[in-house]
Coordinates of C-alpha atoms in Angstrom, one line a residue:
M290 CA 9.1 -2.4 44.3
N291 CA 8.9 -6.2 43.6
L292 CA 5.6 -6.7 41.9
P293 CA 4.5 -9.8 39.9
I294 CA 5.4 -9.5 36.2
D295 CA 1.7 -9.2 35.1
M296 CA 1.2 -6.3 37.6
Q297 CA 4.4 -4.6 36.4
Q298 CA 3.2 -4.8 32.8
L299 CA -0.1 -3.2 33.8
L300 CA 1.6 -0.3 35.6
S301 CA 4.3 0.3 32.9
G302 CA 1.8 1.1 30.2
P303 CA 1.9 0.7 26.4
A304 CA 5.2 2.6 25.8
E305 CA 7.2 0.3 28.2
T306 CA 5.5 -2.8 26.7
Q307 CA 6.4 -1.7 23.2
K308 CA 10.0 -1.2 24.2
R309 CA 10.1 -4.6 26.0
L310 CA 8.7 -6.3 22.9
G311 CA 11.4 -4.8 20.8
E312 CA 14.1 -6.0 23.2
K313 CA 12.6 -9.5 23.3
A314 CA 12.4 -9.6 19.5
K315 CA 16.1 -8.7 19.4
D316 CA 17.0 -11.3 22.0
L317 CA 15.1 -14.0 20.0
R318 CA 16.7 -12.9 16.7
L319 CA 20.2 -13.2 18.3
F320 CA 19.3 -16.5 20.0
Q321 CA 18.3 -17.9 16.6
G322 CA 21.6 -16.6 15.2
L323 CA 20.0 -14.2 12.7
K324 CA 21.5 -10.9 11.5
R325 CA 19.1 -8.1 11.0
V326 CA 19.6 -8.4 7.2
T327 CA 18.6 -12.1 7.3
L328 CA 15.5 -11.3 9.4
S329 CA 14.8 -8.5 6.9
E330 CA 14.9 -11.0 4.0
K331 CA 12.7 -13.5 5.8
S332 CA 10.1 -10.9 6.9
G333 CA 10.1 -8.3 4.2
V334 CA 10.8 -5.6 6.8
S335 CA 13.7 -3.3 6.2
P336 CA 16.8 -3.7 8.4
E337 CA 16.4 0.0 9.5
T338 CA 12.8 -0.7 10.7
I339 CA 13.9 -3.8 12.5
R340 CA 16.7 -1.8 14.2
N341 CA 14.3 1.0 15.2
F342 CA 11.8 -1.6 16.6
E343 CA 14.5 -3.3 18.6
Q344 CA 15.8 -0.1 20.1
T345 CA 12.5 1.8 20.6
G346 CA 9.7 -0.7 20.3
K347 CA 8.0 1.5 17.7
I348 CA 6.7 -0.3 14.6
T349 CA 3.5 -0.7 12.6
L350 CA 1.3 -3.6 13.4
E351 CA 1.8 -5.1 9.9
N352 CA 5.6 -5.1 10.3
F353 CA 5.3 -6.4 13.8
L354 CA 3.3 -9.3 12.5
R355 CA 5.8 -9.9 9.7
I356 CA 8.6 -10.1 12.2
A357 CA 6.6 -12.4 14.5
F358 CA 5.9 -14.8 11.7
A359 CA 9.6 -14.7 10.5
L360 CA 10.7 -15.6 14.0
H361 CA 8.1 -18.4 14.2
E362 CA 6.2 -16.7 17.1
E363 CA 2.8 -16.4 15.3
H364 CA 1.2 -19.1 17.4
K365 CA 1.6 -16.9 20.5
L366 CA -0.5 -14.2 18.9
N367 CA -3.6 -16.4 18.8
D368 CA -3.9 -16.1 22.6
L369 CA -4.5 -12.3 22.4
F370 CA -8.0 -11.0 23.0
E371 CA -9.5 -14.4 24.1
L372 CA -12.7 -14.3 26.0
P373 CA -12.3 -15.1 29.6
E374 CA -12.6 -18.7 30.8
I375 CA -16.0 -19.8 31.9
A376 CA -16.1 -19.6 35.7
S377 CA -19.8 -19.4 36.5
L378 CA -23.3 -20.2 35.3
Q379 CA -23.6 -16.5 34.4
D380 CA -20.6 -16.9 32.1
I381 CA -22.3 -19.8 30.4
E382 CA -25.5 -17.8 29.9
K383 CA -23.5 -14.8 28.5
R384 CA -21.8 -17.1 26.0
S385 CA -25.0 -18.7 24.8
N386 CA -26.3 -15.2 23.7
P387 CA -24.9 -13.6 20.6
L388 CA -22.3 -10.9 21.3
P389 CA -23.8 -7.4 21.1
K390 CA -22.9 -5.1 18.2
R391 CA -21.9 -2.3 20.6
G392 CA -20.7 -1.8 24.1
K393 CA -23.0 -0.3 26.7
R394 CA -20.4 1.9 28.4

């Protein structure tokens, strides 16, 4: 099935996304010419943890962020969890009100 990449990510779920992130981190590390040991020294994350992340995608959030910063990818993290772009007057009204402390549903 040839779905757009965004749709594939939605259908694949968190486990596949984790694995894909680990593979992408490995590709970027190799593209930058870094050994795991060197990335370990730059990030403060053990080489074994890096290897496990690259192979399985499993890692703590703190170590993920350390690796992202060491690979100079931290700027991409700022786009996560952004509020949607304003597309209507209703969106403008919603933004003018303070965010609620709790969700309704």
